[in-house]
Tab-separated table of C-alpha atoms in Angstrom:
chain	number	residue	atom	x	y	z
A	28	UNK	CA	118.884	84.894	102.102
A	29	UNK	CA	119.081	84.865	105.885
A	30	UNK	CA	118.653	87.861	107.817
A	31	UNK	CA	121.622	89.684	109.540
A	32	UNK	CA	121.920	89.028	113.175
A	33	UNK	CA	120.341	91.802	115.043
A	34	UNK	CA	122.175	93.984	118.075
A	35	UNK	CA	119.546	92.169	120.134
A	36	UNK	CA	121.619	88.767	119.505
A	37	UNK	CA	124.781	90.516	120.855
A	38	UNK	CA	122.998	91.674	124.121
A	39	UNK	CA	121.476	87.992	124.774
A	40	UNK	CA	124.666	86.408	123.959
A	41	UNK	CA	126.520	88.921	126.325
A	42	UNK	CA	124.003	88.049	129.241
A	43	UNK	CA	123.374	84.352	127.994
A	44	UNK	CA	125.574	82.131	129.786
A	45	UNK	CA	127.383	82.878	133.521
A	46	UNK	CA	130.101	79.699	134.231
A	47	UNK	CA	131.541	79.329	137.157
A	48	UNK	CA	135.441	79.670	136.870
A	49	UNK	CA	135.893	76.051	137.113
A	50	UNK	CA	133.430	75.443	134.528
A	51	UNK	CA	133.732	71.647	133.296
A	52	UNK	CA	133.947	72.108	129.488
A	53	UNK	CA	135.567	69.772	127.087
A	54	UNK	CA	136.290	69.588	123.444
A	55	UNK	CA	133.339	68.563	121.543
A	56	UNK	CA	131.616	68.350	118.176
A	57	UNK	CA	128.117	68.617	117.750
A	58	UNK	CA	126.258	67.595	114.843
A	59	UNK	CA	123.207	69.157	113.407
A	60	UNK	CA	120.608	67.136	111.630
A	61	UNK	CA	117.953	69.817	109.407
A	62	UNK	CA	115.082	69.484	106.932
A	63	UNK	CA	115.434	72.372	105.584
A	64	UNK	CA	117.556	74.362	103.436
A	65	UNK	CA	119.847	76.623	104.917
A	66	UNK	CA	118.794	79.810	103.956
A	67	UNK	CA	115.036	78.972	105.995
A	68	UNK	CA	115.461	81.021	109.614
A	69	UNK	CA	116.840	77.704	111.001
A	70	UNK	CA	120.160	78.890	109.900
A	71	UNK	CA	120.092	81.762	111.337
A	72	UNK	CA	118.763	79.919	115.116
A	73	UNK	CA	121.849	77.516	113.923
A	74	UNK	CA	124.642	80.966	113.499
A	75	UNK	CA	123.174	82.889	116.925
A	76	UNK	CA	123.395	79.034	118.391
A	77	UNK	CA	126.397	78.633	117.143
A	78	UNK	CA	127.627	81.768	118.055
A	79	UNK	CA	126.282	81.853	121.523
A	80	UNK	CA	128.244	78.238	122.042
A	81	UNK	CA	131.593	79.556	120.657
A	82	UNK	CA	131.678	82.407	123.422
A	83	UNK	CA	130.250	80.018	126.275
A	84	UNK	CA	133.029	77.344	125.856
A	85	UNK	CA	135.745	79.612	124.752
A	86	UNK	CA	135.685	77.982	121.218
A	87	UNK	CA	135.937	74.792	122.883
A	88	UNK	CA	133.176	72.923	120.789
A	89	UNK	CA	132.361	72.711	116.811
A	90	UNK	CA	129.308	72.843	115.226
A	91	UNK	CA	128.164	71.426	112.195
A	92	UNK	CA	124.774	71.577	110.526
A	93	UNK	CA	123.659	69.388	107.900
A	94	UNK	CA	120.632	70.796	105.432
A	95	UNK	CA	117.707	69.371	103.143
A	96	UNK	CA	117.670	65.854	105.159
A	97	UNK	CA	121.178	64.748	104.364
A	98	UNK	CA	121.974	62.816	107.046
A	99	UNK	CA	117.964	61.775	107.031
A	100	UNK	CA	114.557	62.835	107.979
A	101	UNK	CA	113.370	64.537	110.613
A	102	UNK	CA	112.365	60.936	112.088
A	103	UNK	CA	115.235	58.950	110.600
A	104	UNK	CA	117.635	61.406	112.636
A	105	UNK	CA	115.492	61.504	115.507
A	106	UNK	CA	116.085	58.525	115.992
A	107	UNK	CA	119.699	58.517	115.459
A	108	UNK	CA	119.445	60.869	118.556
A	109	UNK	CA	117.522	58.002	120.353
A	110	UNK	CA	120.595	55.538	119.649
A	111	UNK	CA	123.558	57.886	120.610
A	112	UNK	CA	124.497	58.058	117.320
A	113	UNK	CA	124.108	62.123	116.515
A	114	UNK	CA	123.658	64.868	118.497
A	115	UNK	CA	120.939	67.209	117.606
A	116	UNK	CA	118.525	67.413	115.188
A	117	UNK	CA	115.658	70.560	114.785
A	118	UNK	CA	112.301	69.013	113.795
A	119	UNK	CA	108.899	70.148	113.547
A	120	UNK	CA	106.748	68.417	115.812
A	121	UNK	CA	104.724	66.913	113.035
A	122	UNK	CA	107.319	63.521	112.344
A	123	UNK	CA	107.850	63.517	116.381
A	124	UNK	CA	104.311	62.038	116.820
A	125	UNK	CA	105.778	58.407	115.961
A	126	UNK	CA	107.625	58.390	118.838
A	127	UNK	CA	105.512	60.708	121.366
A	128	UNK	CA	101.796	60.563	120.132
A	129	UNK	CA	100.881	63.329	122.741
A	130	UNK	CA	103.053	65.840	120.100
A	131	UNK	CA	99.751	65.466	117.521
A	132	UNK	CA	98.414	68.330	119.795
A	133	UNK	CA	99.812	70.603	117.813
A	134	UNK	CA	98.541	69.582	114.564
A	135	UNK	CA	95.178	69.667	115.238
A	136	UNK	CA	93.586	72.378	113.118
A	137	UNK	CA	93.003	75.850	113.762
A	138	UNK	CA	94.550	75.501	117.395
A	139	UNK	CA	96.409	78.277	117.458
A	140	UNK	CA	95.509	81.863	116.164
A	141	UNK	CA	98.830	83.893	115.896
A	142	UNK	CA	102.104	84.183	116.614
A	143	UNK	CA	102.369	85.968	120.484
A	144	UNK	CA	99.455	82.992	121.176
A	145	UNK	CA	101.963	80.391	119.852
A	146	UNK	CA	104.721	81.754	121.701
A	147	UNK	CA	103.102	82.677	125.259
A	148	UNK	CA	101.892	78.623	124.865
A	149	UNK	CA	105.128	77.142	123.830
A	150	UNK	CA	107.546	79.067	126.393
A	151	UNK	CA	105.265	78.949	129.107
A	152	UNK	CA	103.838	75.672	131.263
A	153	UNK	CA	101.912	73.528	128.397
A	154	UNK	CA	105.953	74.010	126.423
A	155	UNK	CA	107.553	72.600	129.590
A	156	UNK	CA	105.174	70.068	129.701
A	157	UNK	CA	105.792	68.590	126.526
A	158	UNK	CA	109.191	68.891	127.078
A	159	UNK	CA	109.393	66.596	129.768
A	160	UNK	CA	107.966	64.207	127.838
A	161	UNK	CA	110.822	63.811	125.772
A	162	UNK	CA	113.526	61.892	127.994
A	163	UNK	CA	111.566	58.428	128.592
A	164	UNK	CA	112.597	58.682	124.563
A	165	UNK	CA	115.590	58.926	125.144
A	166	UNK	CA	115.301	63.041	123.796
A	167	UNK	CA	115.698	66.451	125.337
A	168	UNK	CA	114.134	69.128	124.177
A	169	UNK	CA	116.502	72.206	124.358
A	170	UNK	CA	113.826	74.999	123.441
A	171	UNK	CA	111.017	75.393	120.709
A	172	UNK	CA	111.001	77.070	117.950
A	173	UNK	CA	109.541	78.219	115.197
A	174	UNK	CA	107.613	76.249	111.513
A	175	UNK	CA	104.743	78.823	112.064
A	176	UNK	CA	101.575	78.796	110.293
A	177	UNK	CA	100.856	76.651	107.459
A	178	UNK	CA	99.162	77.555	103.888
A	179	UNK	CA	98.088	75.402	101.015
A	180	UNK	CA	99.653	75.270	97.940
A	181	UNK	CA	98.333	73.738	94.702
A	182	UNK	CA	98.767	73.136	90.662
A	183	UNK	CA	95.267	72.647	90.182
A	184	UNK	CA	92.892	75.422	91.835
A	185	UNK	CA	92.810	78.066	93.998
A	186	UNK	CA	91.316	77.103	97.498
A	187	UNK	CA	88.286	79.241	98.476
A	188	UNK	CA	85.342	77.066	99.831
A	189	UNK	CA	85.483	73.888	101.526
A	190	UNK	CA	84.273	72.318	97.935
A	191	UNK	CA	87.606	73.015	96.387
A	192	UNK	CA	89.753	70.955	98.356
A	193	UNK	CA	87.292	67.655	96.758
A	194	UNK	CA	89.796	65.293	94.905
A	195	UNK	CA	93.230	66.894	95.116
A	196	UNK	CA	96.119	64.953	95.966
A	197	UNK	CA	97.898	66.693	98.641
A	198	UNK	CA	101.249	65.405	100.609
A	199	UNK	CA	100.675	65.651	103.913
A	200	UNK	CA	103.401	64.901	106.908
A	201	UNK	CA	103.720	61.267	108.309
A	202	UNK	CA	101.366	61.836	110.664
A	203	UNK	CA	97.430	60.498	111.478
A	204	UNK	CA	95.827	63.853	112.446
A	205	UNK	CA	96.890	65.680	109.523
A	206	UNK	CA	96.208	62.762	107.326
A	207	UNK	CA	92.736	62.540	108.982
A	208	UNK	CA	92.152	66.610	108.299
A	209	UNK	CA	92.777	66.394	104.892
A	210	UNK	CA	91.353	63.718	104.079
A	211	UNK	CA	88.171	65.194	106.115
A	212	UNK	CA	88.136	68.222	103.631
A	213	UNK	CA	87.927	65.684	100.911
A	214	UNK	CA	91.666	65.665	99.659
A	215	UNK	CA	93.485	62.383	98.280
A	216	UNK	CA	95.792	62.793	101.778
A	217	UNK	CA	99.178	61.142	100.682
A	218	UNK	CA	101.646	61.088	103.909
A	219	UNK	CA	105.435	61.387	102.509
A	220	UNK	CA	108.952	62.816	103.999
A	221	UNK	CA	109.503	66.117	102.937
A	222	UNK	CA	112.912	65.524	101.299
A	223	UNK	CA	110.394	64.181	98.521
A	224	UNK	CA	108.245	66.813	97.987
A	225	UNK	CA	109.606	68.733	95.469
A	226	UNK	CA	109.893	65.695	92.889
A	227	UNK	CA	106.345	64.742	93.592
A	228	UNK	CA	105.313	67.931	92.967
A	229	UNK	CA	107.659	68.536	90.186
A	230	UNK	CA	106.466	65.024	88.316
A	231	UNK	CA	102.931	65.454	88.686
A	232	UNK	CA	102.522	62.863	91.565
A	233	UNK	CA	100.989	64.881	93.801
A	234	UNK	CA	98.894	68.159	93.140
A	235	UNK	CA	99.730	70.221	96.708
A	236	UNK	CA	101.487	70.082	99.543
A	237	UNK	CA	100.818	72.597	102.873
A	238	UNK	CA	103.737	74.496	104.608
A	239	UNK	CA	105.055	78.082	106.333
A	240	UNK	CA	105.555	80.811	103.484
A	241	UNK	CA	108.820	80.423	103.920
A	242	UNK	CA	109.210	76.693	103.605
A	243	UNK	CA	107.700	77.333	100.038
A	244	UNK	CA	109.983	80.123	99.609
A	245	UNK	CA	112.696	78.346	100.328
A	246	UNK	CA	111.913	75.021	99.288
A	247	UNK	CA	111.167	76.755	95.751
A	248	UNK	CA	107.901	75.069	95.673
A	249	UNK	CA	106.675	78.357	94.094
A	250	UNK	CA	108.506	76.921	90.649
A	251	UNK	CA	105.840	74.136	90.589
A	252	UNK	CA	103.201	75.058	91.939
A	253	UNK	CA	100.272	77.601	90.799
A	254	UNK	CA	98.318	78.904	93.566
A	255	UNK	CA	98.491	79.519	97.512
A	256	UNK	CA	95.342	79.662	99.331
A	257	UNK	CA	95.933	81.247	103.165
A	258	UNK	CA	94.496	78.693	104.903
A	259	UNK	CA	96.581	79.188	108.189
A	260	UNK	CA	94.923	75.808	109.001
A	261	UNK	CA	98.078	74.553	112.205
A	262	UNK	CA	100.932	75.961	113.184
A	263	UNK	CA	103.969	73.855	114.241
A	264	UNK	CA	106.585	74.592	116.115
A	265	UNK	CA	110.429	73.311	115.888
A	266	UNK	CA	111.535	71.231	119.184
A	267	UNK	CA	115.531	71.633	119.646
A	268	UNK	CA	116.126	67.646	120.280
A	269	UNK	CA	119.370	66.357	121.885
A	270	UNK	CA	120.506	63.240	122.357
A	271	UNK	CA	119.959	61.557	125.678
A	272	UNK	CA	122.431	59.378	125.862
A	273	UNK	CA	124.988	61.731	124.879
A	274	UNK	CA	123.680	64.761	127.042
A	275	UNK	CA	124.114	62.377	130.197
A	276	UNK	CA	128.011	62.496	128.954
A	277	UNK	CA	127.825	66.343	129.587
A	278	UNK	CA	129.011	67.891	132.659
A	279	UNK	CA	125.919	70.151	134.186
A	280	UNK	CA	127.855	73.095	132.916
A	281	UNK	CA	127.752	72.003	129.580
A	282	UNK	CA	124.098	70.766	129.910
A	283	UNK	CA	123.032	74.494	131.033
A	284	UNK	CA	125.184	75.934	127.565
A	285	UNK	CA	122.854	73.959	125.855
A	286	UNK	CA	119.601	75.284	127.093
A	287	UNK	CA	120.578	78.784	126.812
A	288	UNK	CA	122.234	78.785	123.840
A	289	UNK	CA	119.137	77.218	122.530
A	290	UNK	CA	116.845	79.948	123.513
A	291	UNK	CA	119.418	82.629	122.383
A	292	UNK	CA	119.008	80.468	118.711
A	293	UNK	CA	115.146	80.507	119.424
A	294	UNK	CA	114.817	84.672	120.011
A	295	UNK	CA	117.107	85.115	116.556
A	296	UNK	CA	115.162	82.202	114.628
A	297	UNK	CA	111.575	83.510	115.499
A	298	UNK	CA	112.951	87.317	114.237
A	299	UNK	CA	114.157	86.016	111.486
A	300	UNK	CA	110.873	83.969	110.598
A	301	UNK	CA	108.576	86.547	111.249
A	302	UNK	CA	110.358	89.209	109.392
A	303	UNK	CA	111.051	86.680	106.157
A	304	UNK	CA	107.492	85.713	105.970
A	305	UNK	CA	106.340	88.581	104.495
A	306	UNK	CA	109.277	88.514	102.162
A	307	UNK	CA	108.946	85.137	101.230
A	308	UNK	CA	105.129	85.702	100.272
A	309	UNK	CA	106.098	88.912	97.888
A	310	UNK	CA	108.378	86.088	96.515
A	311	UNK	CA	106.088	83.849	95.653
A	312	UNK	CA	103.721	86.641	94.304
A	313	UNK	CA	106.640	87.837	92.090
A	314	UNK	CA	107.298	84.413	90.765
A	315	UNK	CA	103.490	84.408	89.392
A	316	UNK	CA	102.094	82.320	91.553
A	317	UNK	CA	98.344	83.288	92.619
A	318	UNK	CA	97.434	84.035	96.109
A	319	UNK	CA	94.136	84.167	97.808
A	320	UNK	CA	92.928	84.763	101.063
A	321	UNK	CA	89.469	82.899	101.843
A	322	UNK	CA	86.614	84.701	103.147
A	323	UNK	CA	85.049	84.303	106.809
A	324	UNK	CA	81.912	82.495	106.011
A	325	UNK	CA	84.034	80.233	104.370
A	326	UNK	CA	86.772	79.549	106.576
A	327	UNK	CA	84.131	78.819	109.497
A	328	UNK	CA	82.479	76.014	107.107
A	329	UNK	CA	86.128	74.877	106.889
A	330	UNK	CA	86.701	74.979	110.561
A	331	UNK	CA	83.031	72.884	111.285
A	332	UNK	CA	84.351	70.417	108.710
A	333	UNK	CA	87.075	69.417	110.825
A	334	UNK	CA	86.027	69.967	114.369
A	335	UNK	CA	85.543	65.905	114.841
A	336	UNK	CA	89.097	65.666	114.609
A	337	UNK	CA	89.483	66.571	117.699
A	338	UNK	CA	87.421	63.744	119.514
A	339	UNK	CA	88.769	61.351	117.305
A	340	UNK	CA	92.471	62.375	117.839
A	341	UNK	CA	91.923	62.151	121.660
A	342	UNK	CA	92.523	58.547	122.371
A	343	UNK	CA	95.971	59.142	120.546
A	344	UNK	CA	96.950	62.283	121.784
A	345	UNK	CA	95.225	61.789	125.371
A	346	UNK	CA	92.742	63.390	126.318
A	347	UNK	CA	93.985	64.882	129.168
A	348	UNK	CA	96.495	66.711	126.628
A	349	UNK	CA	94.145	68.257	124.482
A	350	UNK	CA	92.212	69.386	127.702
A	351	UNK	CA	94.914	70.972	129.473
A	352	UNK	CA	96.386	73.202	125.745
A	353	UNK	CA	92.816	73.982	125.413
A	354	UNK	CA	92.754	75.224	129.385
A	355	UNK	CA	96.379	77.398	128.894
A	356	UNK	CA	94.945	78.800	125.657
A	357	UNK	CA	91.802	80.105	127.586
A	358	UNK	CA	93.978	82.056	130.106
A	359	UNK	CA	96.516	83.437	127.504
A	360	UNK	CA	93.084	84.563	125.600
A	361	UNK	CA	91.810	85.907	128.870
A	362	UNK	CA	88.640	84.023	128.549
């Protein structure tokens, strides 16, 4: 169930967006392309969004969101965005990586270590640096938000040495660094779109799959699966991706609604994460699923298991990328 909208939402929405009296705004729909289901804190980014957009354009523009991939995958609709053909679509970075390799920074493991490290990173310089990446692809990034940290799930074992990850068949995103972690731990890595998950998991094709609490909260992955190990192995973010092609259509007026809007969605979706996380994890304790947290000495054994990744992701990533994240981090961890 998604969180009520907080006072704090009314305050940002009051102070969000200034137009000038001859503001340029026309009549416009805007659709919304989403992997997940709509009771994940997307939809409630997509309502304070939504919201936000209704008051800046005087209920000039509609907004429609579509859930659980159907108008596509994250990638499928990404590129729709590419072609013109859709407006918007809020992926996790992870799919991205096809079309900007440089995005793969943020799936190499164990880069970030909480939540006020992921956001002073992603809303400060590195953020706006792999924003501007996005246009030459015919993308803009409107704001990033948040996937947060991800956890293994499993029907076979629960996860608490670097030994017990040997042999299982875990779906990983479309992606080479996390198929290149996991298979490093000594998993059968099987990349698939996540619309497919649950049947895999359901039919016994795969044994695991990795996620945010509240993905397997809300993905009900907790009905067919046994065990969730706290791994907190990456953390992705959302990016906000319009269209290119169609954003050039929009006055700069309308450009600017855009932005803010999508950082007054950002403020309400990160609340809304954080405070369902716990929930979803008493969830998924309640529906008898076992949980386990894995001890120190063990998670650095994990941690030295997978350091190569990091050279060998470099040539794809660049690695003047993984210097400079590694440079920001430093400061915001005032070493």
């Amino acid at each position: 169930m998604k969180t009520i909208i907080t006072t704090s939402l009314a305050v940002a929405l009051a102070m969000s967006v200034a137009l000038p009296a001859n503001a340029q705004i026309s009549e416009r729909t805007i659709r919304i392309a989403n992997g997940v289901a709509e009771d994940h804190p997307v939809g409630d980014g997509v309502d304070a969004m939504t919201q936000c957009v209704d008051e800046a354009t005087g209920g000039a523009w509609t907004i429609n969101a579509f859930w659980s991939s159907s108008l596509g995958d994250d990638l499928q609709s990404a590129q729709s965005l590419r072609s013109g053909t859709l407006e918007m679509v809020i992926s996790s970075t992870s799919p991205l990586v096809a079309i900007e390799p440089a995005l793969g920074v943020f799936d190499l493991p164990f880069l970030l270590s909480s939540a006020e490290e992921a956001d002073a990173l992603l809303d400060g310089e590195f953020g706006t640096y792999m924003a501007d990446m996005m246009p030459e692809h015919n993308l803009v990034n409107l704001a990033h938000w948040e996937n947060g940290f991800r956890n293994l799930s499993n029907s076979v074992r629960p996860v608490e040495s670097l030994e017990d990850f040997e042999g299982m068949r875990v779906r990983v995103m479309q992606n080479n660094i996390f198929l290149d972690t996991f298979q490093t731990l000594g998993t059968n890595a099987t990349p698939m779109a996540f619309g497919e998950v649950f049947t895999a998991l359901e039919t016994g094709a795969i044994d695991a799959q990795e996620n945010p609490y509240v993905t397997i909260d809300t993905s009900r992955f907790y009905e067919v699966q046994d065990y969730v190990s706290n791994t907190r192995h990456a953390y992705t973010p959302f990016m906000v991706l319009f269209s290119k092609p169609i954003f050039d259509t929009y006055s700069e007026e309308e450009q600017q609604i855009l932005f803010d809007c999508a950082i007054v969605g950002r403020d309400a979706q990160r609340e809304a994460s954080r405070a369902l996380s716990d929930e979803s994890l008493q969830r998924i304790i309640d529906a008898g699923v076992e949980v386990n947290d894995i001890s120190d000495e063990a998670m650095a054994e994990i941690r030295q298991a997978v350091a190569g990744v990091y050279e060998r992701s470099a040539d794809s990533i660049g690695a003047d990328v993984i210097e400079r994240v590694n440079a920001e981090l430093a400061a915001i961890r005032g070493q």
